[in-house]
Structure formats: structure tokens, C-alpha cells
Amino acid sequence: MGAVVKGPGTAFRESSADPRTESVPFSHLSLELGHLYMEDFAEGPTRLRRHFAAVRPWVEAARAGLGPLAPGRRPRISTCFLIDDYFSRLSTPAELIPPLLEAAAEAGLTIDYLARESGCAGPAADGSRHRDRAVLAESVLHRLVESPPPGSNGFRPPVGRTGWLTNGRRTPSQRTSAALDATGVWQPPSETEARGHSVFLDVELWNGPEDGRTWSCAFLAAVWQLVRLGLLRHNGAAVLTPVRWEDGTFPADWDALPPVLRLNPSATPFTAYATCSVLPSRFLPVEHAVRVILDQVHVEAEALAQVAERSAGEGFPVPAGVVDRTSYVFPPGL
Amino acid sequence: MGGLGTTSGPVLACGEVRTCLLPHRRAVDEPTAVRLLGLRADEPVRTSRRPNRHACSPGVLTGVDCLLPTATGAKVRAVGTVTAHAGLVEGRVLQSTAYFSAPAEGPDRRRPWGYYLVRPGLLVPVGRLPGKSVTEGFLTGHQQDRLDVGSIAESLLARISRHDLLDHDAPLTTTDTSLRWTASPAGDGEPASALLTELGSGLRIAELRLPRGTTPLAAAALCEDLALHDWLLTTVGDKLDGLPPGSENQAAALKVLRPLVDHLLHLWMPRARLDRALSPLWEELERHPGFSRQWNTMAQRIRDQLALQNLIRGDAPARS
């Protein structure tokens, strides 16, 4: 495997044997200003105004909660909003986005970056550089390393085949014979890291046939968190790099829009050391699933090392575990 | 993570290498090798052309939480990940390696999974690691309900062998081999050493004492190199064993010799990608038992047989 043969005074390097990992810029915090279903948009501007009015105080709180920074450092907080164009497309960007931005502005909020949910499933980066059919969600799927319940010695059906991921051990499958059922002993599922009692969760990552999978909302949301944390690469290259979009006009087709837009020219970087998402509490189950997924994603070591080095360098160390870098606010009235 | 025996590093690395002929009629080219070994969508297969062609898959991790094999039967629980990768040499010989390293001690209870995922390839014992007992237990072989590194290597090999690109029409029949290995740091002033044992039926065990600071990856690469060359010696040796002299039965001899020349003779290249600090170990193996000496003798025998056949064939028309 050793790609570099070293010795006194001589070295032979082969570039293809020595992959590089592109670095990305970092804000301190990536703040998500809510998430809405397409149906919510359909309710009109009043619904959007109500949303951002409820989000507003928590944005202030998240800013304050960043804590003291090293002397001379200004907090770098970028805001983002994810639009669900993956599960339904009731309207066009031209119809949907301007009222959204207006409603945010009315509440005194700026959306720095706007992202499309299908970008989390779709091509890994701009199509010109990666013409292969690799998709981001699939890459993350390949990076899942299941948390082993005690007793796991190397055998388990891989998640890649089943499409389900748990935080523990499932109930053993039961025989269906009625005669056996009478005597059969039911065994409960268990959560691996339970404190006393289990909260067992089994997350569906996708459904549908292999060549036409529909990724689950929870899985795409986990990808979205990893993208915001700057931890994903494709063959070493950064993914979903924001594209400047400052003229205020939007196309009639979602696919004509880059996956991540930078709407605010003075925004701090999209990717950040930590994330905070202000969400309606109906998303609580989804975000529980997101945490179960994030806890089992093996992030590329070099990407992790870059964050650790950079954040420590500016006196803002991040937790080692990826899931511990995410936080949520579920405010009332959202 | 530091190398073996360093302050922050592990005190033990253990693994298993499986080696087999790629089940395909001919050696595959580099693009095909890349497709075969592309285990992940986002990480490239690493290829190298000097001093021979080699392709290496990205690593894949398997989470485990179980008892380690021990010689004494002591119950040592460890949690973490076993890493595995596959390699293809000259598009012809397929290897898969699964291995882990372990520190001298770990927390007294299992930590959140994220703790282990940022330490890929490390199995952290719950409490203290009885290194000697685990080394002996691991080399002895799989024990019921305890860690099974061999099956992880095997399933990776099976996953690649099942690929649609392969025609499963190998040009010669060969036996797969397993090399089970452990590596611990050599003491100060102690030279690196390897104790290599052949256990028949394609199983080899290697107990290594390596220079302090050797990474588990470098130890695994050494074992892959050992396994590859041991496999070549085994395979060619088996074919030549009991070979009818070419002068008696030309057709039968040619049938055996030809695939060896076509597919295996050019693969001998010890230390192709070896960490230089580990070179003395190979030099020792070259002195005793003398890997290259045996190989050169066999290769010469094959060439002599073929030369002889040419001579006989050259004579044949004159006689008729």
C-alpha cells in the first residue's frame, strides 16, 4: 500500500497513489433558519412571516450562545435555508424563493445560503467536474459503519443491503407458526448506548429499487448536516460548493438552480465548525434519526484533521464526535 | 494515531491476509482493476505502476464489540473497528487484508460510537489488554463467539470475486492462502524479527516484532508482501510437484508450464512497496529459508523444461 517509497536522499511519488483532500473555509456556526414542507409554502406569505417571526429570537440566542471567542476574533455565523425540492415540487423557484426571502427580511433575518434538498441526493459536485454518476447520498451510505451491539464479532447483514439502520439490536425475527407463537418468548429490541432503559430506533434510509432509490428525509438531512460541517469530499474534492447568485431573479425550473446558492455577497463561509438548526418540533423524530445516522458515519480522517487543526488554531476547538457538533432549537409556535 | 509502541500508539496489531488468483481468464487492465476495487463512491482506488502494477481499494470498516481470542481463555472485551482493504497485483493476484491495532488499555466501559469512529482500525479494550495472551490466542485461530478477523477478510474477497466483470474462468487452478499475523514492537536494541510458520492447508502464521513506530498499515503491507510471495511459491511449487518430464510427455508438461509462464512468473517482486525500515526482515527471510533462491530455482526449471521442449520439437520433423 505504501505509496511513497522513502529513503535517504531519494523519493519516488506517484500522484494517483497519494490522494489529496481539498480544504474548505469555515465559519464558527452554520445556522439553519427553519425547514418547511412544500405545503407550508402553499399557505402563502402570512405563513412564512409567522415562521420567521418565531425563529428570530432564537437566532439571537444562537449568536449569544456561541460563547467567548479568542481576543480579536469576530463571530462568523452564516445562515442557511434548505428547500425541499426532492419529495415534491409544487411550485417553481421563481414563484417560491422571492416571497421566502422577503418574509425573512421582514423579520430582520438574512438568508446567506439557499440549498436544494435534491442537491444532497444528487450529483456530488458541479456536473462539469464529475461526470460519473456518483451521488452524494450514496457516498455517505458507503461511509456508514454500524455501531455494533455487544457480541458483534464481524458478522451482520450490511446496511447497504437492508436500507435500515438502528441504534441497537432488533427484536429477533419470530416464527409465524401459531403453535410456536404460544410458547415462543418475545425478546425486546435494545438500544446499544441505553441509560437503563432503551429508546430503540430503526431508521429507513431509502426505499424503492436499487437503480431508482428514494432517499429518506432523515438520510438526506444527515447528508445536509455533513455538508454544512464541511466533512464530505468526492475523490478529495469539496462538494456542494456555494455558487454566487446575487441578481435576485430565479429560474422556472429547480434543476436550473445550483444545489447551494450564496445570496449574500458579504456572508461568512457556508461550511462551519458547528451547526445549529431552528426547526419546528414536528421534525424532532427526523432529527433523532439524523443523530443516529451521524453517529455511525465514518468521516474521512483528513477532512476531520483539517477541521481540528483549523479550529484549534483559532481557539475554538470542536468536539471529536461529529454528532456532537450539531445542535437544535425547537421553539414554541413554529 | 502513532506507530506501534509509541506513547500514543497501539501496542499490538493483528490481521489476516487472503491471497488468491483473480477468478478471470486473463490479467485485468488498470481501469478494470479500478472498477473492481471501487468499494466506495467518494474515494478513489489508489493505483501505482512502479515497480509493478498495483491497485488498492479504499479501506472499509467493520464495527465490532466482542471478546478477543486469548490463549488463556481470559475474557477481554474490545470495541472499535476492524479495517479491511483489497489489493490487486499486476491485475492478476487478488488480496484482501483485515486488521486492527489495540492500545495497552482503554476506558472501563464502552464509550459513544463516535469515539471509536474517529479512531479507524483501532479496537479499544475495555480495561487492560493482556497483549501476550491475545497474540497467542489470535495466532491459534478463531474461537467460537470471539472476534473473527478472517471472516471479514474473506467476505471482502468474496464481494470482489462476485463482481460481474469477472468471468470465473481462471487459466489455472490454485489454492487460496491465508496469512494470519500479529505485530508487536521490538524491545530497545532488539532487532526486528519474523517467525513464519506454515500450518498446511494454505494457512500461514507470522509473529512479527517490528521497529518501534512502525504503523499498523506498514505492518499490514509487509504481511501482504509476505503472503503474495508465499502464495507464488506455493502455487508454482504445487504445479511443478510430480510434473512429468517434458521429454516423456510434451503435451502434459506444456499444459502445466504454459499458464505459469503466462500468468505468474513475472509477478515475483519482493519488497515492491515495503517501508524501508522493514527491509531487514525480508533480507533475513531471503537468507533463511531463502524465498528468492527457491523461486529462481523453480523459474529456471520452468525455462529449462521449455527450452528442452523446443529442442525436441525442433528434432521431430527431421525424424519423420
mmCIF file of C-alpha atoms in Angstrom, chain A residues 23-245:
data_model
loop_
_atom_site.group_PDB
_atom_site.id
_atom_site.type_symbol
_atom_site.label_atom_id
_atom_site.label_comp_id
_atom_site.label_asym_id
_atom_site.label_seq_id
_atom_site.Cartn_x
_atom_site.Cartn_y
_atom_site.Cartn_z
ATOM 1 C CA SER A 23 -9.708 22.168 2.240
ATOM 2 C CA VAL A 24 -12.792 24.346 2.685
ATOM 3 C CA PRO A 25 -13.305 27.654 4.540
ATOM 4 C CA PHE A 26 -15.100 27.642 7.890
ATOM 5 C CA SER A 27 -17.489 29.859 9.812
ATOM 6 C CA HIS A 28 -17.887 29.247 13.523
ATOM 7 C CA LEU A 29 -21.537 28.371 13.186
ATOM 8 C CA SER A 30 -23.896 27.377 10.409
ATOM 9 C CA LEU A 31 -27.357 28.474 11.489
ATOM 10 C CA GLU A 32 -30.349 26.947 9.737
ATOM 11 C CA LEU A 33 -33.373 29.235 9.764
ATOM 12 C CA GLY A 34 -36.034 26.563 9.699
ATOM 13 C CA HIS A 35 -37.362 23.995 7.296
ATOM 14 C CA LEU A 36 -40.713 23.846 5.593
ATOM 15 C CA TYR A 37 -42.663 21.389 3.502
ATOM 16 C CA MET A 38 -43.876 22.478 0.098
ATOM 17 C CA GLU A 39 -47.415 22.529 1.540
ATOM 18 C CA ASP A 40 -46.333 25.193 4.028
ATOM 19 C CA PHE A 41 -45.202 27.418 1.189
ATOM 20 C CA ALA A 42 -48.546 26.916 -0.469
ATOM 21 C CA GLU A 43 -50.217 28.563 2.524
ATOM 22 C CA GLY A 44 -48.756 31.874 1.407
ATOM 23 C CA PRO A 45 -46.712 34.809 2.757
ATOM 24 C CA THR A 46 -48.520 35.007 6.108
ATOM 25 C CA ARG A 47 -47.350 31.511 6.942
ATOM 26 C CA LEU A 48 -43.779 32.439 6.007
ATOM 27 C CA ARG A 49 -43.880 35.664 8.068
ATOM 28 C CA ARG A 50 -45.169 33.747 11.070
ATOM 29 C CA HIS A 51 -42.327 31.256 10.620
ATOM 30 C CA PHE A 52 -39.505 33.781 10.603
ATOM 31 C CA ALA A 53 -41.043 35.839 13.419
ATOM 32 C CA ALA A 54 -40.940 32.704 15.584
ATOM 33 C CA VAL A 55 -37.378 31.907 14.510
ATOM 34 C CA ARG A 56 -35.982 35.399 15.072
ATOM 35 C CA PRO A 57 -35.385 35.396 18.893
ATOM 36 C CA TRP A 58 -33.644 32.042 18.690
ATOM 37 C CA VAL A 59 -31.244 33.342 16.076
ATOM 38 C CA GLU A 60 -30.188 35.991 18.603
ATOM 39 C CA ALA A 61 -29.865 33.281 21.242
ATOM 40 C CA ALA A 62 -27.709 31.110 18.995
ATOM 41 C CA ARG A 63 -25.422 34.062 18.345
ATOM 42 C CA ALA A 64 -25.089 34.756 22.049
ATOM 43 C CA GLY A 65 -24.612 31.054 22.723
ATOM 44 C CA LEU A 66 -21.505 30.908 20.584
ATOM 45 C CA GLY A 67 -19.609 31.882 23.721
ATOM 46 C CA PRO A 68 -16.482 33.962 24.076
ATOM 47 C CA LEU A 69 -14.037 33.846 21.172
ATOM 48 C CA ALA A 70 -10.317 34.437 21.257
ATOM 49 C CA PRO A 71 -9.467 38.175 21.565
ATOM 50 C CA GLY A 72 -9.752 39.985 18.280
ATOM 51 C CA ARG A 73 -11.979 37.305 16.700
ATOM 52 C CA ARG A 74 -15.368 38.236 15.364
ATOM 53 C CA PRO A 75 -18.023 35.550 15.342
ATOM 54 C CA ARG A 76 -18.512 34.113 11.877
ATOM 55 C CA ILE A 77 -22.078 32.910 11.583
ATOM 56 C CA SER A 78 -23.659 32.042 8.280
ATOM 57 C CA THR A 79 -27.348 31.378 7.857
ATOM 58 C CA CYS A 80 -28.885 28.860 5.513
ATOM 59 C CA PHE A 81 -32.236 27.538 4.437
ATOM 60 C CA LEU A 82 -32.924 24.168 2.825
ATOM 61 C CA ILE A 83 -35.779 23.929 0.343
ATOM 62 C CA ASP A 84 -37.445 20.581 -0.150
ATOM 63 C CA ASP A 85 -37.422 20.106 -3.923
ATOM 64 C CA TYR A 86 -36.766 16.373 -3.626
ATOM 65 C CA PHE A 87 -40.032 14.940 -2.366
ATOM 66 C CA SER A 88 -42.401 17.376 -4.072
ATOM 67 C CA ARG A 89 -42.181 20.320 -6.409
ATOM 68 C CA LEU A 90 -45.419 22.213 -6.044
ATOM 69 C CA SER A 91 -44.030 25.460 -7.342
ATOM 70 C CA THR A 92 -41.048 26.932 -9.173
ATOM 71 C CA PRO A 93 -38.005 28.746 -7.784
ATOM 72 C CA ALA A 94 -39.209 31.941 -9.421
ATOM 73 C CA GLU A 95 -42.512 31.731 -7.527
ATOM 74 C CA LEU A 96 -41.265 30.332 -4.258
ATOM 75 C CA ILE A 97 -37.944 31.949 -3.410
ATOM 76 C CA PRO A 98 -38.629 35.729 -3.582
ATOM 77 C CA PRO A 99 -41.521 35.632 -1.059
ATOM 78 C CA LEU A 100 -39.351 33.469 1.209
ATOM 79 C CA LEU A 101 -36.524 35.988 1.156
ATOM 80 C CA GLU A 102 -38.946 38.856 1.691
ATOM 81 C CA ALA A 103 -40.563 37.191 4.694
ATOM 82 C CA ALA A 104 -37.119 36.583 6.226
ATOM 83 C CA ALA A 105 -36.099 40.192 5.600
ATOM 84 C CA GLU A 106 -39.293 41.471 7.213
ATOM 85 C CA ALA A 107 -38.287 39.613 10.385
ATOM 86 C CA GLY A 108 -34.836 41.193 10.157
ATOM 87 C CA LEU A 109 -33.189 37.964 9.040
ATOM 88 C CA THR A 110 -30.870 37.350 6.096
ATOM 89 C CA ILE A 111 -30.646 34.017 4.346
ATOM 90 C CA ASP A 112 -26.979 33.827 3.327
ATOM 91 C CA TYR A 113 -27.155 30.464 1.606
ATOM 92 C CA LEU A 114 -30.075 28.708 -0.012
ATOM 93 C CA ALA A 115 -29.813 24.982 -0.698
ATOM 94 C CA ARG A 116 -31.901 22.439 -2.535
ATOM 95 C CA GLU A 117 -32.612 19.139 -0.818
ATOM 96 C CA SER A 118 -32.157 17.217 -4.053
ATOM 97 C CA GLY A 119 -28.575 18.525 -4.051
ATOM 98 C CA CYS A 120 -27.970 16.324 -1.007
ATOM 99 C CA ALA A 121 -29.069 13.303 -3.028
ATOM 100 C CA GLY A 122 -27.830 14.369 -6.442
ATOM 101 C CA PRO A 123 -24.529 14.842 -8.219
ATOM 102 C CA ALA A 124 -21.578 15.167 -5.906
ATOM 103 C CA ALA A 125 -20.434 18.486 -7.290
ATOM 104 C CA ASP A 126 -20.896 20.645 -10.345
ATOM 105 C CA GLY A 127 -21.508 18.343 -13.264
ATOM 106 C CA SER A 128 -18.623 19.634 -15.299
ATOM 107 C CA ARG A 129 -16.021 18.205 -12.955
ATOM 108 C CA HIS A 130 -17.670 14.929 -12.013
ATOM 109 C CA ARG A 131 -19.410 13.368 -14.939
ATOM 110 C CA ASP A 132 -19.611 9.948 -13.301
ATOM 111 C CA ARG A 133 -22.944 9.129 -11.767
ATOM 112 C CA ALA A 134 -21.673 9.221 -8.228
ATOM 113 C CA VAL A 135 -24.154 10.792 -5.868
ATOM 114 C CA LEU A 136 -23.600 12.330 -2.514
ATOM 115 C CA ALA A 137 -26.150 10.261 -0.609
ATOM 116 C CA GLU A 138 -24.644 7.060 -1.928
ATOM 117 C CA SER A 139 -21.180 8.152 -0.850
ATOM 118 C CA VAL A 140 -22.439 8.732 2.663
ATOM 119 C CA LEU A 141 -24.188 5.358 2.586
ATOM 120 C CA HIS A 142 -20.834 3.734 1.833
ATOM 121 C CA ARG A 143 -19.378 5.557 4.808
ATOM 122 C CA LEU A 144 -21.808 4.096 7.318
ATOM 123 C CA VAL A 145 -20.087 1.888 9.863
ATOM 124 C CA GLU A 146 -22.753 0.379 12.032
ATOM 125 C CA SER A 147 -22.416 0.718 15.755
ATOM 126 C CA PRO A 148 -22.051 -2.916 16.852
ATOM 127 C CA PRO A 149 -24.317 -4.183 19.633
ATOM 128 C CA PRO A 150 -22.299 -6.135 22.234
ATOM 129 C CA GLY A 151 -21.475 -9.571 20.872
ATOM 130 C CA SER A 152 -20.862 -8.411 17.280
ATOM 131 C CA ASN A 153 -17.709 -10.188 16.122
ATOM 132 C CA GLY A 154 -17.778 -9.243 12.463
ATOM 133 C CA PHE A 155 -20.965 -10.831 11.099
ATOM 134 C CA ARG A 156 -24.037 -8.716 10.302
ATOM 135 C CA PRO A 157 -26.080 -8.056 7.191
ATOM 136 C CA PRO A 158 -24.626 -4.797 5.918
ATOM 137 C CA VAL A 159 -26.861 -1.770 5.959
ATOM 138 C CA GLY A 160 -26.187 -1.395 2.248
ATOM 139 C CA ARG A 161 -28.425 -4.384 1.641
ATOM 140 C CA THR A 162 -31.237 -3.761 4.078
ATOM 141 C CA GLY A 163 -31.616 0.011 3.906
ATOM 142 C CA TRP A 164 -32.314 0.198 7.631
ATOM 143 C CA LEU A 165 -30.053 1.475 10.349
ATOM 144 C CA THR A 166 -30.652 1.109 14.078
ATOM 145 C CA ASN A 167 -29.217 2.441 17.293
ATOM 146 C CA GLY A 168 -29.174 -1.023 18.815
ATOM 147 C CA ARG A 169 -30.307 -4.593 18.389
ATOM 148 C CA ARG A 170 -33.587 -5.517 16.730
ATOM 149 C CA THR A 171 -36.090 -7.977 18.128
ATOM 150 C CA PRO A 172 -35.080 -11.399 16.820
ATOM 151 C CA SER A 173 -37.367 -12.431 13.986
ATOM 152 C CA GLN A 174 -40.313 -14.557 15.113
ATOM 153 C CA ARG A 175 -41.569 -17.720 13.571
ATOM 154 C CA THR A 176 -45.070 -17.308 12.280
ATOM 155 C CA SER A 177 -46.386 -20.728 13.265
ATOM 156 C CA ALA A 178 -49.231 -20.250 15.712
ATOM 157 C CA ALA A 179 -48.171 -23.320 17.668
ATOM 158 C CA LEU A 180 -44.734 -21.873 18.189
ATOM 159 C CA ASP A 181 -46.052 -18.411 18.955
ATOM 160 C CA ALA A 182 -47.837 -19.695 22.030
ATOM 161 C CA THR A 183 -44.582 -20.895 23.533
ATOM 162 C CA GLY A 184 -42.204 -18.536 21.781
ATOM 163 C CA VAL A 185 -40.573 -15.993 24.037
ATOM 164 C CA TRP A 186 -40.641 -12.463 22.740
ATOM 165 C CA GLN A 187 -37.388 -10.623 23.130
ATOM 166 C CA PRO A 188 -37.333 -6.861 23.213
ATOM 167 C CA PRO A 189 -35.093 -4.748 20.998
ATOM 168 C CA SER A 190 -32.403 -2.817 22.802
ATOM 169 C CA GLU A 191 -30.569 0.462 22.363
ATOM 170 C CA THR A 192 -26.801 -0.061 22.477
ATOM 171 C CA GLU A 193 -25.995 3.045 24.455
ATOM 172 C CA ALA A 194 -29.125 2.998 26.597
ATOM 173 C CA ARG A 195 -29.016 4.509 30.035
ATOM 174 C CA GLY A 196 -31.032 1.993 31.958
ATOM 175 C CA HIS A 197 -33.938 1.822 29.517
ATOM 176 C CA SER A 198 -33.875 1.710 25.756
ATOM 177 C CA VAL A 199 -35.174 4.138 23.187
ATOM 178 C CA PHE A 200 -34.778 1.867 20.205
ATOM 179 C CA LEU A 201 -34.896 3.456 16.768
ATOM 180 C CA ASP A 202 -34.817 1.771 13.372
ATOM 181 C CA VAL A 203 -34.296 4.280 10.564
ATOM 182 C CA GLU A 204 -35.314 3.721 6.959
ATOM 183 C CA LEU A 205 -32.582 5.158 4.744
ATOM 184 C CA TRP A 206 -34.244 4.612 1.401
ATOM 185 C CA ASN A 207 -36.939 2.673 -0.387
ATOM 186 C CA GLY A 208 -37.506 1.614 -3.956
ATOM 187 C CA PRO A 209 -35.283 -0.410 -6.310
ATOM 188 C CA GLU A 210 -31.513 -0.042 -6.251
ATOM 189 C CA ASP A 211 -31.349 1.859 -9.557
ATOM 190 C CA GLY A 212 -34.159 4.210 -8.552
ATOM 191 C CA ARG A 213 -33.857 4.686 -4.832
ATOM 192 C CA THR A 214 -35.798 7.338 -2.994
ATOM 193 C CA TRP A 215 -33.665 8.500 -0.099
ATOM 194 C CA SER A 216 -35.457 9.153 3.144
ATOM 195 C CA CYS A 217 -35.861 12.632 4.569
ATOM 196 C CA ALA A 218 -33.790 11.591 7.611
ATOM 197 C CA PHE A 219 -30.926 10.347 5.478
ATOM 198 C CA LEU A 220 -30.831 13.461 3.303
ATOM 199 C CA ALA A 221 -30.948 15.603 6.445
ATOM 200 C CA ALA A 222 -27.901 13.710 7.760
ATOM 201 C CA VAL A 223 -26.101 14.422 4.473
ATOM 202 C CA TRP A 224 -27.138 18.078 4.822
ATOM 203 C CA GLN A 225 -25.543 18.231 8.291
ATOM 204 C CA LEU A 226 -22.291 16.696 6.996
ATOM 205 C CA VAL A 227 -22.211 19.150 4.090
ATOM 206 C CA ARG A 228 -22.658 22.117 6.470
ATOM 207 C CA LEU A 229 -19.904 20.720 8.693
ATOM 208 C CA GLY A 230 -17.539 20.647 5.698
ATOM 209 C CA LEU A 231 -16.809 16.953 6.199
ATOM 210 C CA LEU A 232 -17.688 15.494 2.798
ATOM 211 C CA ARG A 233 -15.381 15.164 -0.180
ATOM 212 C CA HIS A 234 -15.635 13.447 -3.512
ATOM 213 C CA ASN A 235 -12.325 11.929 -4.552
ATOM 214 C CA GLY A 236 -10.734 14.539 -2.325
ATOM 215 C CA ALA A 237 -12.609 17.496 -3.875
ATOM 216 C CA ALA A 238 -15.010 19.721 -1.939
ATOM 217 C CA VAL A 239 -18.708 19.110 -2.616
ATOM 218 C CA LEU A 240 -21.707 21.422 -2.939
ATOM 219 C CA THR A 241 -19.527 24.497 -3.090
ATOM 220 C CA PRO A 242 -21.843 27.548 -2.989
ATOM 221 C CA VAL A 243 -22.385 29.398 -6.242
ATOM 222 C CA ARG A 244 -22.827 33.192 -6.204
ATOM 223 C CA TRP A 245 -26.387 34.183 -7.028
#
